[in-house]
Backbone atoms as SQL, in Angstrom:
CREATE TABLE atoms (id INTEGER PRIMARY KEY, chain TEXT, resi INTEGER, resn TEXT, atom TEXT, x REAL, y REAL, z REAL);
INSERT INTO atoms VALUES
  (1, 'A', 1, 'MET', 'N', 96.282, 81.619, 99.947),
  (2, 'A', 1, 'MET', 'CA', 95.960, 83.084, 99.499),
  (3, 'A', 1, 'MET', 'C', 94.417, 83.245, 99.914),
  (4, 'A', 2, 'GLU', 'N', 94.219, 84.361, 100.545),
  (5, 'A', 2, 'GLU', 'CA', 92.835, 84.640, 100.823),
  (6, 'A', 2, 'GLU', 'C', 92.177, 85.388, 99.814),
  (7, 'A', 3, 'ASN', 'N', 90.825, 85.294, 99.630),
  (8, 'A', 3, 'ASN', 'CA', 89.997, 85.903, 98.631),
  (9, 'A', 3, 'ASN', 'C', 89.729, 87.318, 98.855),
  (10, 'A', 4, 'ARG', 'N', 88.995, 88.015, 97.881),
  (11, 'A', 4, 'ARG', 'CA', 88.873, 89.411, 98.089),
  (12, 'A', 4, 'ARG', 'C', 87.916, 89.582, 99.050),
  (13, 'A', 5, 'GLY', 'N', 86.865, 88.814, 99.257),
  (14, 'A', 5, 'GLY', 'CA', 85.949, 89.167, 100.388),
  (15, 'A', 5, 'GLY', 'C', 86.511, 89.146, 101.705),
  (16, 'A', 6, 'GLN', 'N', 87.280, 88.233, 101.949),
  (17, 'A', 6, 'GLN', 'CA', 88.038, 88.031, 103.446),
  (18, 'A', 6, 'GLN', 'C', 89.005, 89.125, 103.691),
  (19, 'A', 7, 'ARG', 'N', 89.645, 89.701, 102.623),
  (20, 'A', 7, 'ARG', 'CA', 90.589, 90.781, 102.733),
  (21, 'A', 7, 'ARG', 'C', 89.782, 92.083, 103.051),
  (22, 'A', 8, 'TYR', 'N', 88.623, 92.118, 102.232),
  (23, 'A', 8, 'TYR', 'CA', 87.641, 93.291, 102.500),
  (24, 'A', 8, 'TYR', 'C', 87.200, 93.422, 104.000),
  (25, 'A', 9, 'GLN', 'N', 86.886, 92.213, 104.332),
  (26, 'A', 9, 'GLN', 'CA', 86.171, 92.041, 105.648),
  (27, 'A', 9, 'GLN', 'C', 87.208, 92.437, 106.716),
  (28, 'A', 10, 'ARG', 'N', 88.545, 91.995, 106.574),
  (29, 'A', 10, 'ARG', 'CA', 89.592, 92.342, 107.569),
  (30, 'A', 10, 'ARG', 'C', 89.847, 93.934, 107.642),
  (31, 'A', 11, 'GLU', 'N', 89.925, 94.558, 106.358),
  (32, 'A', 11, 'GLU', 'CA', 90.023, 96.022, 106.257),
  (33, 'A', 11, 'GLU', 'C', 89.026, 96.609, 106.963),
  (34, 'A', 12, 'ARG', 'N', 87.720, 96.161, 106.785),
  (35, 'A', 12, 'ARG', 'CA', 86.573, 96.893, 107.376),
  (36, 'A', 12, 'ARG', 'C', 86.768, 96.733, 108.974),
  (37, 'A', 13, 'ARG', 'N', 87.086, 95.585, 109.575),
  (38, 'A', 13, 'ARG', 'CA', 87.377, 95.417, 110.832),
  (39, 'A', 13, 'ARG', 'C', 88.488, 96.308, 111.312),
  (40, 'A', 14, 'GLY', 'N', 89.622, 96.336, 110.540),
  (41, 'A', 14, 'GLY', 'CA', 90.607, 97.077, 110.961),
  (42, 'A', 14, 'GLY', 'C', 90.268, 98.573, 111.078),
  (43, 'A', 15, 'GLU', 'N', 89.517, 99.138, 110.198),
  (44, 'A', 15, 'GLU', 'CA', 88.973, 100.478, 110.247),
  (45, 'A', 15, 'GLU', 'C', 88.216, 100.689, 111.579),
  (46, 'A', 16, 'ALA', 'N', 87.269, 99.781, 111.691),
  (47, 'A', 16, 'ALA', 'CA', 86.308, 99.837, 112.900),
  (48, 'A', 16, 'ALA', 'C', 87.308, 100.006, 114.096),
  (49, 'A', 17, 'LEU', 'N', 88.391, 98.939, 114.282),
  (50, 'A', 17, 'LEU', 'CA', 89.115, 98.930, 115.452),
  (51, 'A', 17, 'LEU', 'C', 89.910, 100.421, 115.509),
  (52, 'A', 18, 'ARG', 'N', 90.419, 100.843, 114.382),
  (53, 'A', 18, 'ARG', 'CA', 91.105, 102.179, 114.507),
  (54, 'A', 18, 'ARG', 'C', 90.299, 103.177, 114.832),
  (55, 'A', 19, 'GLU', 'N', 88.969, 103.384, 114.486),
  (56, 'A', 19, 'GLU', 'CA', 88.078, 104.486, 114.957),
  (57, 'A', 19, 'GLU', 'C', 87.868, 104.396, 116.419),
  (58, 'A', 20, 'GLU', 'N', 87.589, 103.229, 117.005),
  (59, 'A', 20, 'GLU', 'CA', 87.186, 102.793, 118.221),
  (60, 'A', 20, 'GLU', 'C', 88.468, 103.088, 119.205),
  (61, 'A', 21, 'ILE', 'N', 89.690, 102.586, 118.810),
  (62, 'A', 21, 'ILE', 'CA', 90.862, 102.746, 119.682),
  (63, 'A', 21, 'ILE', 'C', 91.166, 104.236, 119.679),
  (64, 'A', 22, 'ALA', 'N', 91.064, 105.000, 118.506),
  (65, 'A', 22, 'ALA', 'CA', 91.422, 106.442, 118.527),
  (66, 'A', 22, 'ALA', 'C', 90.458, 107.041, 119.470),
  (67, 'A', 23, 'THR', 'N', 89.079, 106.766, 119.479),
  (68, 'A', 23, 'THR', 'CA', 88.248, 107.362, 120.529),
  (69, 'A', 23, 'THR', 'C', 88.617, 107.144, 121.815),
  (70, 'A', 24, 'LEU', 'N', 89.007, 105.868, 122.147),
  (71, 'A', 24, 'LEU', 'CA', 89.478, 105.456, 123.567),
  (72, 'A', 24, 'LEU', 'C', 90.710, 106.291, 123.966),
  (73, 'A', 25, 'VAL', 'N', 91.653, 106.304, 123.083),
  (74, 'A', 25, 'VAL', 'CA', 93.098, 106.797, 123.387),
  (75, 'A', 25, 'VAL', 'C', 92.875, 108.425, 123.644),
  (76, 'A', 26, 'GLU', 'N', 92.178, 109.005, 122.749),
  (77, 'A', 26, 'GLU', 'CA', 91.983, 110.480, 122.858),
  (78, 'A', 26, 'GLU', 'C', 91.006, 110.953, 123.912),
  (79, 'A', 27, 'GLY', 'N', 90.068, 110.176, 124.273),
  (80, 'A', 27, 'GLY', 'CA', 89.105, 110.737, 125.308),
  (81, 'A', 27, 'GLY', 'C', 89.031, 110.062, 126.663),
  (82, 'A', 28, 'GLU', 'N', 89.241, 108.693, 126.672),
  (83, 'A', 28, 'GLU', 'CA', 88.908, 107.835, 127.937),
  (84, 'A', 28, 'GLU', 'C', 90.088, 107.689, 128.699),
  (85, 'A', 29, 'LEU', 'N', 91.281, 107.494, 128.108),
  (86, 'A', 29, 'LEU', 'CA', 92.390, 107.128, 128.877),
  (87, 'A', 29, 'LEU', 'C', 92.946, 108.297, 129.785),
  (88, 'A', 30, 'GLU', 'N', 93.186, 108.119, 130.916),
  (89, 'A', 30, 'GLU', 'CA', 93.603, 109.174, 131.973),
  (90, 'A', 30, 'GLU', 'C', 94.930, 108.900, 132.346),
  (91, 'A', 31, 'ASP', 'N', 95.788, 108.164, 131.604),
  (92, 'A', 31, 'ASP', 'CA', 97.187, 107.881, 132.126),
  (93, 'A', 31, 'ASP', 'C', 97.929, 109.168, 131.879),
  (94, 'A', 32, 'PRO', 'N', 98.607, 109.677, 132.873),
  (95, 'A', 32, 'PRO', 'CA', 99.392, 110.870, 132.643),
  (96, 'A', 32, 'PRO', 'C', 100.649, 110.819, 131.572),
  (97, 'A', 33, 'ARG', 'N', 101.076, 109.593, 131.329),
  (98, 'A', 33, 'ARG', 'CA', 102.163, 109.292, 130.390),
  (99, 'A', 33, 'ARG', 'C', 101.799, 109.476, 128.978),
  (100, 'A', 34, 'ILE', 'N', 100.462, 109.344, 128.812),
  (101, 'A', 34, 'ILE', 'CA', 100.007, 109.382, 127.248),
  (102, 'A', 34, 'ILE', 'C', 99.928, 110.826, 126.948),
  (103, 'A', 35, 'GLY', 'N', 100.597, 111.253, 125.787),
  (104, 'A', 35, 'GLY', 'CA', 100.611, 112.678, 125.342),
  (105, 'A', 35, 'GLY', 'C', 99.651, 112.714, 124.261),
  (106, 'A', 36, 'LEU', 'N', 99.878, 113.696, 123.339),
  (107, 'A', 36, 'LEU', 'CA', 98.922, 113.776, 122.092),
  (108, 'A', 36, 'LEU', 'C', 99.312, 112.678, 121.188),
  (109, 'A', 37, 'VAL', 'N', 98.255, 111.853, 121.018),
  (110, 'A', 37, 'VAL', 'CA', 98.455, 110.677, 120.145),
  (111, 'A', 37, 'VAL', 'C', 97.323, 110.660, 119.062),
  (112, 'A', 38, 'SER', 'N', 97.724, 110.205, 117.886),
  (113, 'A', 38, 'SER', 'CA', 96.819, 109.917, 116.949),
  (114, 'A', 38, 'SER', 'C', 96.824, 108.614, 116.244),
  (115, 'A', 39, 'VAL', 'N', 95.708, 107.853, 116.241),
  (116, 'A', 39, 'VAL', 'CA', 96.067, 106.525, 115.579),
  (117, 'A', 39, 'VAL', 'C', 95.926, 106.432, 114.076),
  (118, 'A', 40, 'SER', 'N', 97.238, 106.065, 113.554),
  (119, 'A', 40, 'SER', 'CA', 96.970, 106.332, 111.935),
  (120, 'A', 40, 'SER', 'C', 96.515, 105.179, 111.332),
  (121, 'A', 41, 'GLU', 'N', 96.822, 103.903, 111.760),
  (122, 'A', 41, 'GLU', 'CA', 96.360, 102.807, 110.880),
  (123, 'A', 41, 'GLU', 'C', 96.333, 101.551, 111.947),
  (124, 'A', 42, 'VAL', 'N', 95.385, 100.676, 111.627),
  (125, 'A', 42, 'VAL', 'CA', 95.478, 99.202, 112.274),
  (126, 'A', 42, 'VAL', 'C', 95.490, 98.188, 111.157),
  (127, 'A', 43, 'GLN', 'N', 96.496, 97.323, 111.367),
  (128, 'A', 43, 'GLN', 'CA', 96.821, 96.237, 110.448),
  (129, 'A', 43, 'GLN', 'C', 96.331, 94.833, 111.134),
  (130, 'A', 44, 'ILE', 'N', 95.647, 94.068, 110.667),
  (131, 'A', 44, 'ILE', 'CA', 95.263, 92.829, 111.376),
  (132, 'A', 44, 'ILE', 'C', 95.793, 91.718, 110.716),
  (133, 'A', 45, 'ALA', 'N', 96.328, 90.860, 111.418),
  (134, 'A', 45, 'ALA', 'CA', 96.959, 89.572, 110.736),
  (135, 'A', 45, 'ALA', 'C', 95.785, 88.696, 110.198),
  (136, 'A', 46, 'PRO', 'N', 96.406, 88.053, 108.998),
  (137, 'A', 46, 'PRO', 'CA', 95.402, 87.256, 108.324),
  (138, 'A', 46, 'PRO', 'C', 94.431, 86.257, 109.213),
  (139, 'A', 47, 'ASP', 'N', 94.952, 85.796, 110.350),
  (140, 'A', 47, 'ASP', 'CA', 94.126, 84.852, 111.323),
  (141, 'A', 47, 'ASP', 'C', 93.357, 85.796, 112.163),
  (142, 'A', 48, 'GLY', 'N', 93.465, 87.024, 112.291),
  (143, 'A', 48, 'GLY', 'CA', 92.531, 87.982, 113.060),
  (144, 'A', 48, 'GLY', 'C', 93.058, 87.841, 114.531),
  (145, 'A', 49, 'LYS', 'N', 94.202, 87.419, 114.917),
  (146, 'A', 49, 'LYS', 'CA', 94.444, 87.189, 116.265),
  (147, 'A', 49, 'LYS', 'C', 95.384, 88.343, 116.744),
  (148, 'A', 50, 'ILE', 'N', 96.065, 89.081, 115.906),
  (149, 'A', 50, 'ILE', 'CA', 96.875, 90.154, 116.151),
  (150, 'A', 50, 'ILE', 'C', 96.728, 91.303, 115.412),
  (151, 'A', 51, 'ALA', 'N', 96.711, 92.427, 116.135),
  (152, 'A', 51, 'ALA', 'CA', 96.430, 93.898, 115.425),
  (153, 'A', 51, 'ALA', 'C', 97.409, 94.715, 115.857),
  (154, 'A', 52, 'ARG', 'N', 98.146, 95.227, 114.659),
  (155, 'A', 52, 'ARG', 'CA', 99.239, 96.186, 114.930),
  (156, 'A', 52, 'ARG', 'C', 98.486, 97.585, 114.776),
  (157, 'A', 53, 'VAL', 'N', 98.740, 98.292, 115.846),
  (158, 'A', 53, 'VAL', 'CA', 98.107, 99.793, 115.907),
  (159, 'A', 53, 'VAL', 'C', 99.286, 100.752, 115.811),
  (160, 'A', 54, 'TYR', 'N', 99.233, 101.498, 114.727),
  (161, 'A', 54, 'TYR', 'CA', 100.348, 102.392, 114.314),
  (162, 'A', 54, 'TYR', 'C', 99.879, 103.777, 114.841),
  (163, 'A', 55, 'VAL', 'N', 100.669, 104.164, 115.750),
  (164, 'A', 55, 'VAL', 'CA', 100.235, 105.657, 116.399),
  (165, 'A', 55, 'VAL', 'C', 101.360, 106.778, 116.289),
  (166, 'A', 56, 'GLN', 'N', 100.841, 107.858, 115.979),
  (167, 'A', 56, 'GLN', 'CA', 101.849, 109.100, 115.828),
  (168, 'A', 56, 'GLN', 'C', 101.733, 109.928, 117.119),
  (169, 'A', 57, 'VAL', 'N', 103.035, 110.214, 117.674),
  (170, 'A', 57, 'VAL', 'CA', 103.179, 110.996, 118.971),
  (171, 'A', 57, 'VAL', 'C', 103.710, 112.309, 118.682),
  (172, 'A', 58, 'ASP', 'N', 102.940, 113.365, 119.069),
  (173, 'A', 58, 'ASP', 'CA', 103.549, 114.546, 119.015),
  (174, 'A', 58, 'ASP', 'C', 104.557, 114.744, 120.205),
  (175, 'A', 59, 'GLY', 'N', 105.721, 115.396, 119.869),
  (176, 'A', 59, 'GLY', 'CA', 106.746, 115.519, 120.872),
  (177, 'A', 59, 'GLY', 'C', 108.138, 115.027, 120.450),
  (178, 'A', 60, 'ASP', 'N', 108.981, 115.029, 121.439),
  (179, 'A', 60, 'ASP', 'CA', 110.309, 114.426, 121.254),
  (180, 'A', 60, 'ASP', 'C', 110.490, 112.844, 121.562),
  (181, 'A', 61, 'ASP', 'N', 111.561, 112.317, 121.376),
  (182, 'A', 61, 'ASP', 'CA', 111.575, 110.871, 121.486),
  (183, 'A', 61, 'ASP', 'C', 111.322, 110.464, 123.045),
  (184, 'A', 62, 'GLU', 'N', 111.755, 111.232, 124.008),
  (185, 'A', 62, 'GLU', 'CA', 111.346, 110.910, 125.424),
  (186, 'A', 62, 'GLU', 'C', 109.744, 110.866, 125.529),
  (187, 'A', 63, 'THR', 'N', 109.153, 111.908, 125.116),
  (188, 'A', 63, 'THR', 'CA', 107.639, 111.746, 125.163),
  (189, 'A', 63, 'THR', 'C', 107.052, 110.673, 124.485),
  (190, 'A', 64, 'ALA', 'N', 107.482, 110.354, 123.384),
  (191, 'A', 64, 'ALA', 'CA', 107.121, 109.038, 122.717),
  (192, 'A', 64, 'ALA', 'C', 107.344, 107.933, 123.302),
  (193, 'A', 65, 'ALA', 'N', 108.567, 107.777, 123.980),
  (194, 'A', 65, 'ALA', 'CA', 108.765, 106.514, 124.663),
  (195, 'A', 65, 'ALA', 'C', 107.768, 106.565, 126.015),
  (196, 'A', 66, 'GLU', 'N', 107.568, 107.539, 126.769),
  (197, 'A', 66, 'GLU', 'CA', 106.643, 107.542, 127.827),
  (198, 'A', 66, 'GLU', 'C', 105.052, 107.329, 127.392),
  (199, 'A', 67, 'THR', 'N', 104.742, 107.814, 126.234),
  (200, 'A', 67, 'THR', 'CA', 103.510, 107.588, 125.704),
  (201, 'A', 67, 'THR', 'C', 103.290, 106.212, 125.329),
  (202, 'A', 68, 'MET', 'N', 104.459, 105.473, 124.856),
  (203, 'A', 68, 'MET', 'CA', 104.212, 104.091, 124.433),
  (204, 'A', 68, 'MET', 'C', 104.118, 103.266, 125.512),
  (205, 'A', 69, 'LYS', 'N', 105.073, 103.581, 126.626),
  (206, 'A', 69, 'LYS', 'CA', 104.782, 102.817, 127.982),
  (207, 'A', 69, 'LYS', 'C', 103.300, 102.928, 128.596),
  (208, 'A', 70, 'GLY', 'N', 102.626, 104.188, 128.474),
  (209, 'A', 70, 'GLY', 'CA', 101.351, 104.287, 128.976),
  (210, 'A', 70, 'GLY', 'C', 100.402, 103.484, 128.181),
  (211, 'A', 71, 'LEU', 'N', 100.535, 103.420, 126.798),
  (212, 'A', 71, 'LEU', 'CA', 99.692, 102.699, 125.866),
  (213, 'A', 71, 'LEU', 'C', 99.722, 101.152, 126.264),
  (214, 'A', 72, 'GLN', 'N', 101.065, 100.791, 126.209),
  (215, 'A', 72, 'GLN', 'CA', 101.286, 99.276, 126.740),
  (216, 'A', 72, 'GLN', 'C', 100.611, 98.959, 128.117),
  (217, 'A', 73, 'ALA', 'N', 100.527, 99.864, 129.018),
  (218, 'A', 73, 'ALA', 'CA', 100.030, 99.545, 130.344),
  (219, 'A', 73, 'ALA', 'C', 98.410, 99.513, 130.239),
  (220, 'A', 74, 'SER', 'N', 97.731, 100.253, 129.075),
  (221, 'A', 74, 'SER', 'CA', 96.345, 100.238, 129.082),
  (222, 'A', 74, 'SER', 'C', 95.853, 99.321, 128.190),
  (223, 'A', 75, 'ILE', 'N', 96.547, 98.406, 127.673),
  (224, 'A', 75, 'ILE', 'CA', 96.074, 97.368, 126.616),
  (225, 'A', 75, 'ILE', 'C', 94.832, 96.552, 126.993),
  (226, 'A', 76, 'GLY', 'N', 94.925, 96.025, 128.397),
  (227, 'A', 76, 'GLY', 'CA', 93.922, 95.275, 128.819),
  (228, 'A', 76, 'GLY', 'C', 92.456, 96.058, 128.785),
  (229, 'A', 77, 'TYR', 'N', 92.560, 97.394, 129.370),
  (230, 'A', 77, 'TYR', 'CA', 91.479, 98.190, 129.281),
  (231, 'A', 77, 'TYR', 'C', 90.785, 98.348, 127.802),
  (232, 'A', 78, 'ILE', 'N', 91.752, 98.718, 127.040),
  (233, 'A', 78, 'ILE', 'CA', 91.355, 98.931, 125.643),
  (234, 'A', 78, 'ILE', 'C', 90.636, 97.776, 124.896),
  (235, 'A', 79, 'ARG', 'N', 91.311, 96.609, 125.177),
  (236, 'A', 79, 'ARG', 'CA', 90.717, 95.228, 124.649),
  (237, 'A', 79, 'ARG', 'C', 89.332, 95.135, 125.111),
  (238, 'A', 80, 'HIS', 'N', 89.317, 95.278, 126.438),
  (239, 'A', 80, 'HIS', 'CA', 87.896, 95.111, 127.244),
  (240, 'A', 80, 'HIS', 'C', 86.958, 96.033, 126.415),
  (241, 'A', 81, 'GLN', 'N', 87.132, 97.197, 126.284),
  (242, 'A', 81, 'GLN', 'CA', 86.344, 98.301, 125.727),
  (243, 'A', 81, 'GLN', 'C', 86.042, 97.925, 124.208),
  (244, 'A', 82, 'LEU', 'N', 86.888, 97.216, 123.559),
  (245, 'A', 82, 'LEU', 'CA', 86.602, 97.012, 122.059),
  (246, 'A', 82, 'LEU', 'C', 85.594, 95.881, 122.116),
  (247, 'A', 83, 'VAL', 'N', 85.692, 94.831, 122.861),
  (248, 'A', 83, 'VAL', 'CA', 84.784, 93.689, 123.111),
  (249, 'A', 83, 'VAL', 'C', 83.407, 94.246, 123.373),
  (250, 'A', 84, 'THR', 'N', 83.277, 95.342, 124.362),
  (251, 'A', 84, 'THR', 'CA', 82.075, 95.768, 124.830),
  (252, 'A', 84, 'THR', 'C', 81.561, 96.690, 123.644),
  (253, 'A', 85, 'ASN', 'N', 82.129, 97.648, 123.095),
  (254, 'A', 85, 'ASN', 'CA', 81.556, 98.537, 122.255),
  (255, 'A', 85, 'ASN', 'C', 81.477, 98.143, 120.862),
  (256, 'A', 86, 'LEU', 'N', 82.259, 97.161, 120.441),
  (257, 'A', 86, 'LEU', 'CA', 82.032, 96.650, 119.081),
  (258, 'A', 86, 'LEU', 'C', 81.368, 95.310, 118.972),
  (259, 'A', 87, 'GLY', 'N', 81.034, 94.687, 120.098),
  (260, 'A', 87, 'GLY', 'CA', 80.369, 93.428, 120.041),
  (261, 'A', 87, 'GLY', 'C', 81.135, 92.422, 119.716),
  (262, 'A', 88, 'LEU', 'N', 82.333, 92.382, 119.901),
  (263, 'A', 88, 'LEU', 'CA', 83.322, 91.294, 119.419),
  (264, 'A', 88, 'LEU', 'C', 83.337, 90.105, 120.401),
  (265, 'A', 89, 'ARG', 'N', 83.499, 88.999, 119.789),
  (266, 'A', 89, 'ARG', 'CA', 83.544, 87.824, 120.714),
  (267, 'A', 89, 'ARG', 'C', 84.854, 87.681, 121.298),
  (268, 'A', 90, 'HIS', 'N', 86.005, 88.014, 120.591),
  (269, 'A', 90, 'HIS', 'CA', 87.252, 87.988, 120.954),
  (270, 'A', 90, 'HIS', 'C', 88.003, 89.191, 120.566),
  (271, 'A', 91, 'SER', 'N', 88.770, 89.903, 121.384),
  (272, 'A', 91, 'SER', 'CA', 89.367, 91.175, 120.790),
  (273, 'A', 91, 'SER', 'C', 90.836, 90.521, 120.390),
  (274, 'A', 92, 'PRO', 'N', 91.373, 91.027, 119.207),
  (275, 'A', 92, 'PRO', 'CA', 92.889, 90.600, 118.901),
  (276, 'A', 92, 'PRO', 'C', 93.810, 91.272, 119.945),
  (277, 'A', 93, 'GLU', 'N', 94.917, 90.544, 119.943),
  (278, 'A', 93, 'GLU', 'CA', 96.111, 90.877, 120.746),
  (279, 'A', 93, 'GLU', 'C', 96.585, 92.325, 120.082),
  (280, 'A', 94, 'LEU', 'N', 96.759, 93.426, 120.974),
  (281, 'A', 94, 'LEU', 'CA', 97.261, 94.671, 120.343),
  (282, 'A', 94, 'LEU', 'C', 98.555, 94.859, 120.611),
  (283, 'A', 95, 'VAL', 'N', 99.227, 95.492, 119.477),
  (284, 'A', 95, 'VAL', 'CA', 100.499, 95.638, 119.369),
  (285, 'A', 95, 'VAL', 'C', 100.684, 97.132, 118.980),
  (286, 'A', 96, 'PHE', 'N', 101.083, 98.103, 119.909),
  (287, 'A', 96, 'PHE', 'CA', 101.375, 99.392, 119.446),
  (288, 'A', 96, 'PHE', 'C', 102.568, 99.583, 118.869),
  (289, 'A', 97, 'VAL', 'N', 102.627, 100.390, 117.882),
  (290, 'A', 97, 'VAL', 'CA', 103.767, 100.562, 116.946),
  (291, 'A', 97, 'VAL', 'C', 103.863, 102.040, 116.749),
  (292, 'A', 98, 'LEU', 'N', 105.098, 102.541, 117.010),
  (293, 'A', 98, 'LEU', 'CA', 105.374, 104.021, 116.857),
  (294, 'A', 98, 'LEU', 'C', 105.383, 104.386, 115.324),
  (295, 'A', 99, 'ASP', 'N', 104.604, 105.053, 114.724),
  (296, 'A', 99, 'ASP', 'CA', 104.529, 105.434, 113.362),
  (297, 'A', 99, 'ASP', 'C', 105.415, 106.629, 112.831),
  (298, 'A', 100, 'ARG', 'N', 106.445, 106.467, 112.234),
  (299, 'A', 100, 'ARG', 'CA', 107.455, 107.482, 112.050),
  (300, 'A', 100, 'ARG', 'C', 107.389, 107.982, 110.535),
  (301, 'A', 101, 'SER', 'N', 106.250, 107.507, 109.859),
  (302, 'A', 101, 'SER', 'CA', 106.264, 107.716, 108.424),
  (303, 'A', 101, 'SER', 'C', 106.111, 109.062, 108.189),
  (304, 'A', 102, 'GLN', 'N', 105.440, 110.046, 109.016),
  (305, 'A', 102, 'GLN', 'CA', 105.439, 111.500, 108.571),
  (306, 'A', 102, 'GLN', 'C', 106.686, 112.113, 109.037),
  (307, 'A', 103, 'GLU', 'N', 107.508, 111.712, 109.819),
  (308, 'A', 103, 'GLU', 'CA', 108.828, 112.291, 109.895),
  (309, 'A', 103, 'GLU', 'C', 109.601, 111.843, 108.722),
  (310, 'A', 104, 'CYS', 'N', 109.534, 110.722, 108.352),
  (311, 'A', 104, 'CYS', 'CA', 110.486, 110.305, 107.183),
  (312, 'A', 104, 'CYS', 'C', 109.950, 111.122, 105.965),
  (313, 'A', 105, 'GLY', 'N', 108.668, 111.194, 105.835),
  (314, 'A', 105, 'GLY', 'CA', 108.189, 112.037, 104.744),
  (315, 'A', 105, 'GLY', 'C', 108.651, 113.566, 104.643),
  (316, 'A', 106, 'SER', 'N', 108.642, 114.085, 105.840),
  (317, 'A', 106, 'SER', 'CA', 109.316, 115.597, 105.834),
  (318, 'A', 106, 'SER', 'C', 110.690, 115.578, 105.689),
  (319, 'A', 107, 'ARG', 'N', 111.355, 114.554, 106.062),
  (320, 'A', 107, 'ARG', 'CA', 112.854, 114.368, 105.812),
  (321, 'A', 107, 'ARG', 'C', 113.135, 114.379, 104.325),
  (322, 'A', 108, 'ILE', 'N', 112.264, 113.503, 103.477),
  (323, 'A', 108, 'ILE', 'CA', 112.441, 113.388, 102.191),
  (324, 'A', 108, 'ILE', 'C', 112.134, 114.668, 101.521),
  (325, 'A', 109, 'ASP', 'N', 110.979, 115.328, 101.865),
  (326, 'A', 109, 'ASP', 'CA', 110.910, 116.749, 101.345),
  (327, 'A', 109, 'ASP', 'C', 111.914, 117.706, 101.445),
  (328, 'A', 110, 'GLU', 'N', 112.511, 117.675, 102.685),
  (329, 'A', 110, 'GLU', 'CA', 113.699, 118.452, 103.045),
  (330, 'A', 110, 'GLU', 'C', 114.935, 118.036, 102.006),
  (331, 'A', 111, 'LEU', 'N', 115.142, 116.814, 101.811),
  (332, 'A', 111, 'LEU', 'CA', 116.281, 116.501, 100.942),
  (333, 'A', 111, 'LEU', 'C', 115.946, 116.931, 99.414),
  (334, 'A', 112, 'LEU', 'N', 114.814, 116.747, 99.038),
  (335, 'A', 112, 'LEU', 'CA', 114.233, 117.075, 97.710),
  (336, 'A', 112, 'LEU', 'C', 114.359, 118.616, 97.290),
  (337, 'A', 113, 'THR', 'N', 114.079, 119.320, 98.411),
  (338, 'A', 113, 'THR', 'CA', 114.231, 120.893, 98.524),
  (339, 'A', 113, 'THR', 'C', 115.671, 121.368, 98.146),
  (340, 'A', 114, 'ARG', 'N', 116.633, 120.644, 99.101),
  (341, 'A', 114, 'ARG', 'CA', 118.023, 120.862, 98.909),
  (342, 'A', 114, 'ARG', 'C', 118.556, 120.465, 97.450),
  (343, 'A', 115, 'ILE', 'N', 118.114, 119.395, 96.881),
  (344, 'A', 115, 'ILE', 'CA', 118.683, 118.966, 95.468),
  (345, 'A', 115, 'ILE', 'C', 118.112, 120.064, 94.755),
  (346, 'A', 116, 'LYS', 'N', 116.952, 120.450, 94.636),
  (347, 'A', 116, 'LYS', 'CA', 116.336, 121.439, 93.726),
  (348, 'A', 116, 'LYS', 'C', 117.175, 122.747, 93.965),
  (349, 'A', 117, 'LYS', 'N', 117.561, 123.255, 95.232),
  (350, 'A', 117, 'LYS', 'CA', 118.470, 124.424, 95.312),
  (351, 'A', 117, 'LYS', 'C', 119.774, 124.313, 94.674),
  (352, 'A', 118, 'ARG', 'N', 120.290, 123.084, 94.782),
  (353, 'A', 118, 'ARG', 'CA', 121.675, 122.762, 94.211),
  (354, 'A', 118, 'ARG', 'C', 121.635, 122.985, 92.771),
  (355, 'A', 119, 'LYS', 'N', 120.570, 122.390, 92.061),
  (356, 'A', 119, 'LYS', 'CA', 120.547, 122.457, 90.619),
  (357, 'A', 119, 'LYS', 'C', 120.478, 123.825, 89.888),
  (358, 'A', 120, 'ARG', 'N', 119.864, 124.772, 90.776),
  (359, 'A', 120, 'ARG', 'CA', 119.741, 126.150, 90.213),
  (360, 'A', 120, 'ARG', 'C', 120.966, 126.862, 89.962);
């Protein structure tokens, strides 16, 4: 079990990574496959070697798939920039994950609205 200080440090590092990755993805990557992307969260493993980067992609499933391919192809560049810009000794392995939480939330809202209409 990790103590509160280690967890806080990991959360701070995750937030710094999220901000830097968001800056890189939105501004510096020139891969035509990458569409409109926003980095919603970065979760770092307890050992600090793996970081899951949750991204939201605007568009349909085909656009999301192409964007994920483009992000996978640019992992090396992003890791290099993280080491350079944040002064890290080692960059964690990046795993990009498509974040569907916003879609799930809107679906839940839609279902709740239907239930309210039926009760009337």
